[in-house]
Structures are given as structure tokens and as C-alpha cells.
Amino acid sequence: MSEALPPDPARRAKRSATISLVLVAGAGAAAFGLARLDSSQRDEDVLVYGSLGACIAERIRSAEACTQAEAAARAAYLASAPRYETLADCERHHGPGGCVPGAAVTPAAQDRYLPVMAAFMMGRTDEQDLPVQPLYAHAPAEERHAHGGGYAGGYCTGAGARVFSAGGTSRTHVPASVARTTTSTPRTIAYGGFGGTGRTVAASGSGHGSGGG
Amino acid sequence: MRRVAIPERPDWREHAARAGFHFHSFDGAPYWDESAHYAFTLAEIERDIEEPSRELHALCLAFAERAVEDGAILASLAIPEHAWDAIRASWRRRDPGLYGRLDLRYGGAGTGPAKLLEYNADTPTALYESAVFQWLWLEDGLARGRLPSGSDQFNSLHERLVARLAALGTALGTSHLAFASFSDAPEDRGTVAYLQDCALQAGLSAPFLPVEAIGLESSDGWFVDQAGRPIEALFKLYPWEWIFADPFGRAIGASPTRFVEPPWKAVLSNKGLLAHLWAMAPGHPNLLPAFFENDPAKAMLGPSFVKKPLYAREGANVLMVRDGAVAAREEGPYGAEGFIRQGLAALPCFDGRHALVGSWIVGDEPAGLCLREGDGPITTDRARFVPHVIDP
């Protein structure tokens, strides 16, 4: 490369000095699971139980605290479980069999679909003063596939935040913002409101791409 | 500016496969064409393309500043009224843009100044092949002695994209930028995969989701991903005019989700821009006279002009008239929103090919070139990407 010296060493190249690509081998699929945690957020120690019995049996919290927490989660579930317009939208997030018709839960959710309450989350101690929250199975199809057969599940809150409880243990921790953010009004999520115009236009053209130009 | 024909590398398809360039052919015909390249002098690049591009982009920003506040201008661009607030708010917040491509008529020193044909300010493709594969072609050509030692290229796209994405994360106050396009359109998906790569290198998380998988949470207005998680910032390779026509389009203005490109780019990625720029700066050396089709002043163009739909891509629905006779015409699905008429500036012909210069803007800075060659006078999606060098 000794002959590659530019004739005028003072001239700055008009091109990038280096190019590196980190994703090319698996563009797209590799983009999953890269969400970084905001390290500035403080974590809260929480307990996650799939049933009232599991809470009482573990004896970290008193039976009375468990009973109150489970009831509070049930009440919050009725009032604020996420609503979906179709069963398919609901199951896309919460997994096959993870949803029920809203009418079966509360008259207020008629004509909607709700995830089943899969667990409830409470603080490790009363002093944390955390609100009890119902949790839902978090099982979007593309994440199950991305993790192969070893997908470990996990939960999400009604506000859409993730809660992981590793290895079936009840004890875990979540960012304070997740532990303290509750939804008093249900989130109603609709899908499919983007893309229709493009599909219609693309169907009448024949570009390499559809949206680009 | 010269066209230099040299044999293509026999192994370029393997190079392409290694570099993740999977859409190098289209309908069985090559899209990437290295059987020739264009050679420019540094003066042609810097004086005739780079500097005018900077000035044209600045002129476009001056127009956007005026357009977003003026209902008459927005209406002239056929932008639906329900979108005006979102466009105006994104401009007032100074939501940052990422990139765009000015398409220029330029034929080399001594053939007159570069002329703006249109500004792909919203959803340009041809980005990956410009930034990466063209660059690899040059480096490989230098290493193998196929190109003159000291050859350079106007192509700082990659460095500028990574830097701009990092700045964009800071400006939007997030380290998460989701990317959306149709997942079954290889060129779109490839362009977005490359931008995801740049975003990762800029320190952002960069998940992909198909356009149809975007959800809307109706109580707080967030757009959400497949799992219902709010999307703080979303890059979409899906044009604003389609978004505004989709059912979710009316939710843009009230949503806390931030978009890249921002809604205000809709006033630039519209052929009506060309008529407004000419009205703002009549006689500008880098502009062609242009008028809305319903403006009687279009008569000054005489019998030679190009008629373009306000919304269109890949040359679709463009009509070229020379001396009163149709010289070329492309069919397509566009045109319902109206047309403009632009002075005719035929693309330069090299060895029988019509060459179009695409001049990239990243942020607000010129960042490189892409050249496409077509068999006809209107550049369409059948045009071939041809690399370029700057002479040593």
C-alpha cells in the first residue's frame, strides 16, 4: 500500500475513515433484546406471586398482608386491565390462551378482550409503601421465537412495563418507576392503524421498496 | 465528470453477500452496476455539488419555517388539515431530521450549475449502497490496484449518520429509537437494517417492528410496540402522506411519541416544494422554474416541461413534454392530489445512459453522492446504482 499515498497530503479525504457494521449477519433478528436499562433508576425489591396461597405459604409477608394484596390486585385488575379490540391483538401480547372476553370479567369491558391476571406484585415490606399491581403474562410471539425454546416468560404491568422473576422465585426487583406507576384507567390498545395506505399504493406500483424512494 | 467503463469484479456478488447487501438485483436485472463508474474532479464535487446542496437544504429549511405557519401553503401541498398541528408542533419543538437526498441534474464542469429536480426528504432509500457498499467498492478497488492510487469518494455518510443518530437521541431525550418499515420489502428492510446498525453504534437501542405492528394506546396517545410498550421515538421508512391517510394518522399530533423523520419533513418531500422555492428565490442558479399546474404563470415554461405529481416516488406518473410533444411518460398510482410543472432540464447522457446525481444530506450537512443510471430520460425504480470516485 506504499503507493497509495495521496498526491496532496494536506487534502482531507471526502469519505468516511472507517465503516463497521455490527448487525449485518443477522439484520433484524439481532435487534431484539437490546433495550438498555437506565442505570440512574433506583430499584425496588418486590414479591411476585401467582396465587394467594403461594404468598401465604412463603411466609415473607403475613397472611393478612397477602390477603389484602391479592384483593387489591383483583380490584385493580377489574378497573384497569388493558383492553384490546380483538382477541388476536390481545394474544399477540399475552400469548395463546392468555386472554378472555371482557364481558366475562366486568360489564365495563364488554366488546373488548382482557389478559387474565397471571400474578400480583407487592412490596417486600410495608415501609416501601408500594401499590399492589396485577401482572399479566408477557409473551409476544416474536420474542418467544427470538428466545428459541428457552423462553422464560416474564410479566408485564398494566402500564406495559416488564417484570422478570428469575427461576420461579417470588423475590425480584424492578425499577422504582415501574413499581410506583399504576394505571387507574385501562389502556385500550388498537393495532393495524398504519400501513393500509401504503399497501394500497404499493399494490398498484412495482417498486423495489414500498415506502422508500 | 466522466463515465469510466471497467470490467466488474467477478466476485462482487460474494462481496455483496458478505456485506449484507441482498437487494443488489431487481427482477433478475442488476441494480448494483459496477461495469462503470463516474469520476469527478474535487472542484466538481465541492463547488458544483456540495456547496449548492448545503445552500438548497438551507433554502428548504427557510421554506419549512414559513410553510408550517401558513395554511394556504399547507393546503397547496395537499396536506390534510388534520395534520397541520402535528407538522407545526414538530417544527416549533425543532424535532431533528436525520437525512434526505437531493436529486440533481448535473453533467460536469462547463455544463451549467446543478439543478434541483426534487428533494427526497422523508423516506429516501439507496442509503446503504451509497454509504457502505460503494465505499467498500472503492477501498477494494484501491487495494487491488483497479482504481488510480489516491482516488477518493464523496461519502462521509456512515460517520455522519452515526454522529447524527447520537445527537438525535440526546435531542429527543431517549436512548431508544425503534425502526419501522414494511418487513416484506427487501430494499426498505435493508435500508432500515443499516440505519439500525448505525443507531446501535451511536449507543441507542434499535429494535425493528413492521409498520402494521405499531399499536396506539388511546388514553395517553402513545404509539406502542407489539408488546404494548410505549415507543419513545420511532424512525419510519413509511411516508408522511401515507401516515396522514391511515386511521392512526389523526393521532400523531396528540401523541408523546416522537418521529424520525419529523412531521415537518412532509412540507419538503412534496413536489409542490419546487414551485414554492422558485417563488421564494426566482432565478436561483440551482433551481428550475416550477409552478403549480393550476397557476397560469406556468405558461412561461413554453412547450417544454416536466409534469410531476405532488406525491410520487421512483419517477411514477411523471410526464415529459418537449416542444409540445410527449417525450417520455411513466405510469403509476399517483396524481390524485395534483401536479406541478417544472422547466425541462434533461439528464446528461453518458454512453447512452441517463445519469442522475443524488446528493445526500445528513442533519443539515452534505454527506455524499449516489449516482443512478437509467435507460430512459425519467429515472425510475429500474435505474441502476453506479459507484463514483473523485480523481486523485
PDB file of N, CA and C in Angstrom, chain B residues 156-224:
ATOM      1  N   SER B 156     -19.158  10.638   3.244  1.00  0.00           N
ATOM      2  CA  SER B 156     -18.966  10.583   4.699  1.00  0.00           C
ATOM      3  C   SER B 156     -20.276  10.172   5.371  1.00  0.00           C
ATOM      4  N   LEU B 157     -21.133   9.486   4.611  1.00  0.00           N
ATOM      5  CA  LEU B 157     -22.464   9.135   5.117  1.00  0.00           C
ATOM      6  C   LEU B 157     -22.412   8.366   6.434  1.00  0.00           C
ATOM      7  N   HIS B 158     -21.596   7.317   6.457  1.00  0.00           N
ATOM      8  CA  HIS B 158     -21.614   6.440   7.634  1.00  0.00           C
ATOM      9  C   HIS B 158     -21.233   7.203   8.899  1.00  0.00           C
ATOM     10  N   GLU B 159     -20.124   7.925   8.820  1.00  0.00           N
ATOM     11  CA  GLU B 159     -19.688   8.677  10.002  1.00  0.00           C
ATOM     12  C   GLU B 159     -20.733   9.699  10.426  1.00  0.00           C
ATOM     13  N   ARG B 160     -21.324  10.355   9.453  1.00  0.00           N
ATOM     14  CA  ARG B 160     -22.295  11.399   9.792  1.00  0.00           C
ATOM     15  C   ARG B 160     -23.593  10.811  10.326  1.00  0.00           C
ATOM     16  N   LEU B 161     -24.009   9.667   9.784  1.00  0.00           N
ATOM     17  CA  LEU B 161     -25.248   9.044  10.277  1.00  0.00           C
ATOM     18  C   LEU B 161     -25.097   8.625  11.739  1.00  0.00           C
ATOM     19  N   VAL B 162     -23.955   8.014  12.059  1.00  0.00           N
ATOM     20  CA  VAL B 162     -23.747   7.575  13.446  1.00  0.00           C
ATOM     21  C   VAL B 162     -23.739   8.793  14.375  1.00  0.00           C
ATOM     22  N   ALA B 163     -23.037   9.841  13.958  1.00  0.00           N
ATOM     23  CA  ALA B 163     -22.964  11.037  14.799  1.00  0.00           C
ATOM     24  C   ALA B 163     -24.331  11.703  14.929  1.00  0.00           C
ATOM     25  N   ARG B 164     -25.069  11.756  13.831  1.00  0.00           N
ATOM     26  CA  ARG B 164     -26.371  12.418  13.874  1.00  0.00           C
ATOM     27  C   ARG B 164     -27.358  11.635  14.740  1.00  0.00           C
ATOM     28  N   LEU B 165     -27.309  10.306  14.659  1.00  0.00           N
ATOM     29  CA  LEU B 165     -28.215   9.490  15.470  1.00  0.00           C
ATOM     30  C   LEU B 165     -27.916   9.674  16.960  1.00  0.00           C
ATOM     31  N   ALA B 166     -26.625   9.804  17.298  1.00  0.00           N
ATOM     32  CA  ALA B 166     -26.280  10.037  18.699  1.00  0.00           C
ATOM     33  C   ALA B 166     -26.844  11.387  19.150  1.00  0.00           C
ATOM     34  N   ALA B 167     -26.691  12.406  18.302  1.00  0.00           N
ATOM     35  CA  ALA B 167     -27.197  13.744  18.639  1.00  0.00           C
ATOM     36  C   ALA B 167     -28.721  13.746  18.732  1.00  0.00           C
ATOM     37  N   LEU B 168     -29.333  12.947  17.875  1.00  0.00           N
ATOM     38  CA  LEU B 168     -30.786  12.865  17.849  1.00  0.00           C
ATOM     39  C   LEU B 168     -31.326  12.243  19.147  1.00  0.00           C
ATOM     40  N   GLY B 169     -30.633  11.203  19.634  1.00  0.00           N
ATOM     41  CA  GLY B 169     -31.021  10.607  20.908  1.00  0.00           C
ATOM     42  C   GLY B 169     -30.966  11.638  22.016  1.00  0.00           C
ATOM     43  N   THR B 170     -29.911  12.441  22.017  1.00  0.00           N
ATOM     44  CA  THR B 170     -29.766  13.490  23.026  1.00  0.00           C
ATOM     45  C   THR B 170     -30.884  14.518  22.898  1.00  0.00           C
ATOM     46  N   ALA B 171     -31.148  14.954  21.670  1.00  0.00           N
ATOM     47  CA  ALA B 171     -32.165  15.990  21.455  1.00  0.00           C
ATOM     48  C   ALA B 171     -33.559  15.500  21.852  1.00  0.00           C
ATOM     49  N   LEU B 172     -33.847  14.225  21.592  1.00  0.00           N
ATOM     50  CA  LEU B 172     -35.173  13.690  21.916  1.00  0.00           C
ATOM     51  C   LEU B 172     -35.220  13.142  23.337  1.00  0.00           C
ATOM     52  N   GLY B 173     -34.069  13.129  24.019  1.00  0.00           N
ATOM     53  CA  GLY B 173     -34.038  12.703  25.412  1.00  0.00           C
ATOM     54  C   GLY B 173     -34.325  11.221  25.596  1.00  0.00           C
ATOM     55  N   THR B 174     -33.824  10.394  24.668  1.00  0.00           N
ATOM     56  CA  THR B 174     -34.071   8.961  24.807  1.00  0.00           C
ATOM     57  C   THR B 174     -32.877   8.176  24.286  1.00  0.00           C
ATOM     58  N   SER B 175     -32.703   6.965  24.790  1.00  0.00           N
ATOM     59  CA  SER B 175     -31.685   6.070  24.231  1.00  0.00           C
ATOM     60  C   SER B 175     -32.344   4.935  23.452  1.00  0.00           C
ATOM     61  N   HIS B 176     -33.633   5.079  23.206  1.00  0.00           N
ATOM     62  CA  HIS B 176     -34.363   4.061  22.455  1.00  0.00           C
ATOM     63  C   HIS B 176     -34.932   4.670  21.175  1.00  0.00           C
ATOM     64  N   LEU B 177     -34.576   4.093  20.041  1.00  0.00           N
ATOM     65  CA  LEU B 177     -35.154   4.535  18.777  1.00  0.00           C
ATOM     66  C   LEU B 177     -35.611   3.282  18.037  1.00  0.00           C
ATOM     67  N   ALA B 178     -36.931   3.123  17.920  1.00  0.00           N
ATOM     68  CA  ALA B 178     -37.473   1.965  17.207  1.00  0.00           C
ATOM     69  C   ALA B 178     -37.493   2.267  15.712  1.00  0.00           C
ATOM     70  N   PHE B 179     -37.411   1.220  14.890  1.00  0.00           N
ATOM     71  CA  PHE B 179     -37.365   1.379  13.436  1.00  0.00           C
ATOM     72  C   PHE B 179     -38.491   0.581  12.801  1.00  0.00           C
ATOM     73  N   ALA B 180     -39.227   1.231  11.911  1.00  0.00           N
ATOM     74  CA  ALA B 180     -40.365   0.566  11.273  1.00  0.00           C
ATOM     75  C   ALA B 180     -40.325   0.740   9.759  1.00  0.00           C
ATOM     76  N   SER B 181     -40.705  -0.329   9.057  1.00  0.00           N
ATOM     77  CA  SER B 181     -40.949  -0.274   7.615  1.00  0.00           C
ATOM     78  C   SER B 181     -41.805  -1.489   7.298  1.00  0.00           C
ATOM     79  N   PHE B 182     -42.177  -1.649   6.035  1.00  0.00           N
ATOM     80  CA  PHE B 182     -42.754  -2.932   5.650  1.00  0.00           C
ATOM     81  C   PHE B 182     -41.636  -3.964   5.773  1.00  0.00           C
ATOM     82  N   SER B 183     -41.933  -5.111   6.379  1.00  0.00           N
ATOM     83  CA  SER B 183     -40.863  -6.087   6.591  1.00  0.00           C
ATOM     84  C   SER B 183     -40.664  -6.975   5.367  1.00  0.00           C
ATOM     85  N   ASP B 184     -41.607  -6.937   4.436  1.00  0.00           N
ATOM     86  CA  ASP B 184     -41.509  -7.830   3.277  1.00  0.00           C
ATOM     87  C   ASP B 184     -41.038  -7.107   2.020  1.00  0.00           C
ATOM     88  N   ALA B 185     -40.540  -5.886   2.152  1.00  0.00           N
ATOM     89  CA  ALA B 185     -39.979  -5.146   1.017  1.00  0.00           C
ATOM     90  C   ALA B 185     -38.464  -5.102   1.217  1.00  0.00           C
ATOM     91  N   PRO B 186     -37.711  -5.944   0.498  1.00  0.00           N
ATOM     92  CA  PRO B 186     -36.282  -6.129   0.810  1.00  0.00           C
ATOM     93  C   PRO B 186     -35.469  -4.836   0.814  1.00  0.00           C
ATOM     94  N   GLU B 187     -35.733  -3.937  -0.138  1.00  0.00           N
ATOM     95  CA  GLU B 187     -34.931  -2.713  -0.185  1.00  0.00           C
ATOM     96  C   GLU B 187     -35.224  -1.828   1.032  1.00  0.00           C
ATOM     97  N   ASP B 188     -36.499  -1.719   1.391  1.00  0.00           N
ATOM     98  CA  ASP B 188     -36.863  -0.926   2.569  1.00  0.00           C
ATOM     99  C   ASP B 188     -36.265  -1.550   3.831  1.00  0.00           C
ATOM    100  N   ARG B 189     -36.430  -2.872   3.938  1.00  0.00           N
ATOM    101  CA  ARG B 189     -35.944  -3.558   5.137  1.00  0.00           C
ATOM    102  C   ARG B 189     -34.422  -3.452   5.235  1.00  0.00           C
ATOM    103  N   GLY B 190     -33.736  -3.532   4.084  1.00  0.00           N
ATOM    104  CA  GLY B 190     -32.281  -3.407   4.070  1.00  0.00           C
ATOM    105  C   GLY B 190     -31.832  -2.014   4.483  1.00  0.00           C
ATOM    106  N   THR B 191     -32.538  -1.000   3.997  1.00  0.00           N
ATOM    107  CA  THR B 191     -32.212   0.378   4.358  1.00  0.00           C
ATOM    108  C   THR B 191     -32.378   0.579   5.863  1.00  0.00           C
ATOM    109  N   VAL B 192     -33.478   0.048   6.400  1.00  0.00           N
ATOM    110  CA  VAL B 192     -33.742   0.216   7.828  1.00  0.00           C
ATOM    111  C   VAL B 192     -32.755  -0.597   8.667  1.00  0.00           C
ATOM    112  N   ALA B 193     -32.403  -1.801   8.197  1.00  0.00           N
ATOM    113  CA  ALA B 193     -31.423  -2.607   8.939  1.00  0.00           C
ATOM    114  C   ALA B 193     -30.105  -1.852   9.048  1.00  0.00           C
ATOM    115  N   TYR B 194     -29.730  -1.171   7.978  1.00  0.00           N
ATOM    116  CA  TYR B 194     -28.486  -0.392   8.030  1.00  0.00           C
ATOM    117  C   TYR B 194     -28.597   0.755   9.038  1.00  0.00           C
ATOM    118  N   LEU B 195     -29.724   1.439   9.040  1.00  0.00           N
ATOM    119  CA  LEU B 195     -29.889   2.540   9.993  1.00  0.00           C
ATOM    120  C   LEU B 195     -29.938   2.022  11.435  1.00  0.00           C
ATOM    121  N   GLN B 196     -30.533   0.836  11.635  1.00  0.00           N
ATOM    122  CA  GLN B 196     -30.497   0.229  12.974  1.00  0.00           C
ATOM    123  C   GLN B 196     -29.053   0.010  13.410  1.00  0.00           C
ATOM    124  N   ASP B 197     -28.254  -0.444  12.452  1.00  0.00           N
ATOM    125  CA  ASP B 197     -26.850  -0.687  12.746  1.00  0.00           C
ATOM    126  C   ASP B 197     -26.151   0.609  13.176  1.00  0.00           C
ATOM    127  N   CYS B 198     -26.406   1.660  12.414  1.00  0.00           N
ATOM    128  CA  CYS B 198     -25.814   2.967  12.762  1.00  0.00           C
ATOM    129  C   CYS B 198     -26.287   3.417  14.144  1.00  0.00           C
ATOM    130  N   ALA B 199     -27.559   3.178  14.446  1.00  0.00           N
ATOM    131  CA  ALA B 199     -28.111   3.618  15.735  1.00  0.00           C
ATOM    132  C   ALA B 199     -27.447   2.869  16.887  1.00  0.00           C
ATOM    133  N   LEU B 200     -27.225   1.568  16.701  1.00  0.00           N
ATOM    134  CA  LEU B 200     -26.527   0.796  17.739  1.00  0.00           C
ATOM    135  C   LEU B 200     -25.148   1.372  17.989  1.00  0.00           C
ATOM    136  N   GLN B 201     -24.463   1.718  16.875  1.00  0.00           N
ATOM    137  CA  GLN B 201     -23.122   2.273  17.018  1.00  0.00           C
ATOM    138  C   GLN B 201     -23.159   3.653  17.661  1.00  0.00           C
ATOM    139  N   ALA B 202     -24.315   4.287  17.601  1.00  0.00           N
ATOM    140  CA  ALA B 202     -24.479   5.596  18.247  1.00  0.00           C
ATOM    141  C   ALA B 202     -24.913   5.436  19.709  1.00  0.00           C
ATOM    142  N   GLY B 203     -24.996   4.181  20.186  1.00  0.00           N
ATOM    143  CA  GLY B 203     -25.320   3.968  21.591  1.00  0.00           C
ATOM    144  C   GLY B 203     -26.803   3.882  21.887  1.00  0.00           C
ATOM    145  N   LEU B 204     -27.619   3.732  20.852  1.00  0.00           N
ATOM    146  CA  LEU B 204     -29.062   3.638  21.064  1.00  0.00           C
ATOM    147  C   LEU B 204     -29.497   2.176  20.971  1.00  0.00           C
ATOM    148  N   SER B 205     -30.585   1.823  21.644  1.00  0.00           N
ATOM    149  CA  SER B 205     -31.209   0.545  21.341  1.00  0.00           C
ATOM    150  C   SER B 205     -32.060   0.768  20.103  1.00  0.00           C
ATOM    151  N   ALA B 206     -32.154  -0.247  19.231  1.00  0.00           N
ATOM    152  CA  ALA B 206     -32.733  -0.018  17.900  1.00  0.00           C
ATOM    153  C   ALA B 206     -33.559  -1.197  17.430  1.00  0.00           C
ATOM    154  N   PRO B 207     -34.649  -1.522  18.120  1.00  0.00           N
ATOM    155  CA  PRO B 207     -35.468  -2.661  17.700  1.00  0.00           C
ATOM    156  C   PRO B 207     -36.262  -2.349  16.434  1.00  0.00           C
ATOM    157  N   PHE B 208     -36.561  -3.393  15.664  1.00  0.00           N
ATOM    158  CA  PHE B 208     -37.370  -3.246  14.447  1.00  0.00           C
ATOM    159  C   PHE B 208     -38.798  -3.692  14.722  1.00  0.00           C
ATOM    160  N   LEU B 209     -39.751  -3.027  14.118  1.00  0.00           N
ATOM    161  CA  LEU B 209     -41.101  -3.577  14.098  1.00  0.00           C
ATOM    162  C   LEU B 209     -41.766  -3.241  12.774  1.00  0.00           C
ATOM    163  N   PRO B 210     -42.561  -4.186  12.249  1.00  0.00           N
ATOM    164  CA  PRO B 210     -43.263  -3.916  10.995  1.00  0.00           C
ATOM    165  C   PRO B 210     -44.253  -2.768  11.175  1.00  0.00           C
ATOM    166  N   VAL B 211     -44.464  -1.988  10.115  1.00  0.00           N
ATOM    167  CA  VAL B 211     -45.377  -0.846  10.195  1.00  0.00           C
ATOM    168  C   VAL B 211     -46.740  -1.265  10.751  1.00  0.00           C
ATOM    169  N   GLU B 212     -47.221  -2.429  10.299  1.00  0.00           N
ATOM    170  CA  GLU B 212     -48.561  -2.869  10.731  1.00  0.00           C
ATOM    171  C   GLU B 212     -48.599  -3.290  12.189  1.00  0.00           C
ATOM    172  N   ALA B 213     -47.445  -3.482  12.822  1.00  0.00           N
ATOM    173  CA  ALA B 213     -47.425  -3.967  14.206  1.00  0.00           C
ATOM    174  C   ALA B 213     -47.425  -2.825  15.217  1.00  0.00           C
ATOM    175  N   ILE B 214     -47.437  -1.579  14.711  1.00  0.00           N
ATOM    176  CA  ILE B 214     -47.483  -0.442  15.622  1.00  0.00           C
ATOM    177  C   ILE B 214     -48.896  -0.317  16.183  1.00  0.00           C
ATOM    178  N   GLY B 215     -48.985  -0.171  17.497  1.00  0.00           N
ATOM    179  CA  GLY B 215     -50.286  -0.013  18.143  1.00  0.00           C
ATOM    180  C   GLY B 215     -50.460   1.399  18.668  1.00  0.00           C
ATOM    181  N   LEU B 216     -51.669   1.716  19.047  1.00  0.00           N
ATOM    182  CA  LEU B 216     -51.972   3.036  19.605  1.00  0.00           C
ATOM    183  C   LEU B 216     -52.735   2.843  20.904  1.00  0.00           C
ATOM    184  N   GLU B 217     -52.214   3.476  21.974  1.00  0.00           N
ATOM    185  CA  GLU B 217     -52.850   3.405  23.276  1.00  0.00           C
ATOM    186  C   GLU B 217     -53.760   4.618  23.371  1.00  0.00           C
ATOM    187  N   SER B 218     -55.052   4.402  23.483  1.00  0.00           N
ATOM    188  CA  SER B 218     -55.953   5.526  23.250  1.00  0.00           C
ATOM    189  C   SER B 218     -56.051   6.497  24.423  1.00  0.00           C
ATOM    190  N   SER B 219     -55.742   6.063  25.669  1.00  0.00           N
ATOM    191  CA  SER B 219     -55.941   7.012  26.771  1.00  0.00           C
ATOM    192  C   SER B 219     -54.821   8.043  26.863  1.00  0.00           C
ATOM    193  N   ASP B 220     -53.573   7.634  26.584  1.00  0.00           N
ATOM    194  CA  ASP B 220     -52.475   8.606  26.702  1.00  0.00           C
ATOM    195  C   ASP B 220     -51.827   8.938  25.363  1.00  0.00           C
ATOM    196  N   GLY B 221     -52.247   8.271  24.288  1.00  0.00           N
ATOM    197  CA  GLY B 221     -51.780   8.652  22.965  1.00  0.00           C
ATOM    198  C   GLY B 221     -50.450   8.080  22.532  1.00  0.00           C
ATOM    199  N   TRP B 222     -49.815   7.288  23.392  1.00  0.00           N
ATOM    200  CA  TRP B 222     -48.537   6.701  22.976  1.00  0.00           C
ATOM    201  C   TRP B 222     -48.764   5.707  21.843  1.00  0.00           C
ATOM    202  N   PHE B 223     -47.870   5.722  20.879  1.00  0.00           N
ATOM    203  CA  PHE B 223     -47.781   4.585  19.978  1.00  0.00           C
ATOM    204  C   PHE B 223     -46.970   3.517  20.705  1.00  0.00           C
ATOM    205  N   VAL B 224     -47.377   2.250  20.537  1.00  0.00           N
ATOM    206  CA  VAL B 224     -46.777   1.170  21.312  1.00  0.00           C
ATOM    207  C   VAL B 224     -46.301   0.062  20.379  1.00  0.00           C
TER     208      VAL B 224
END
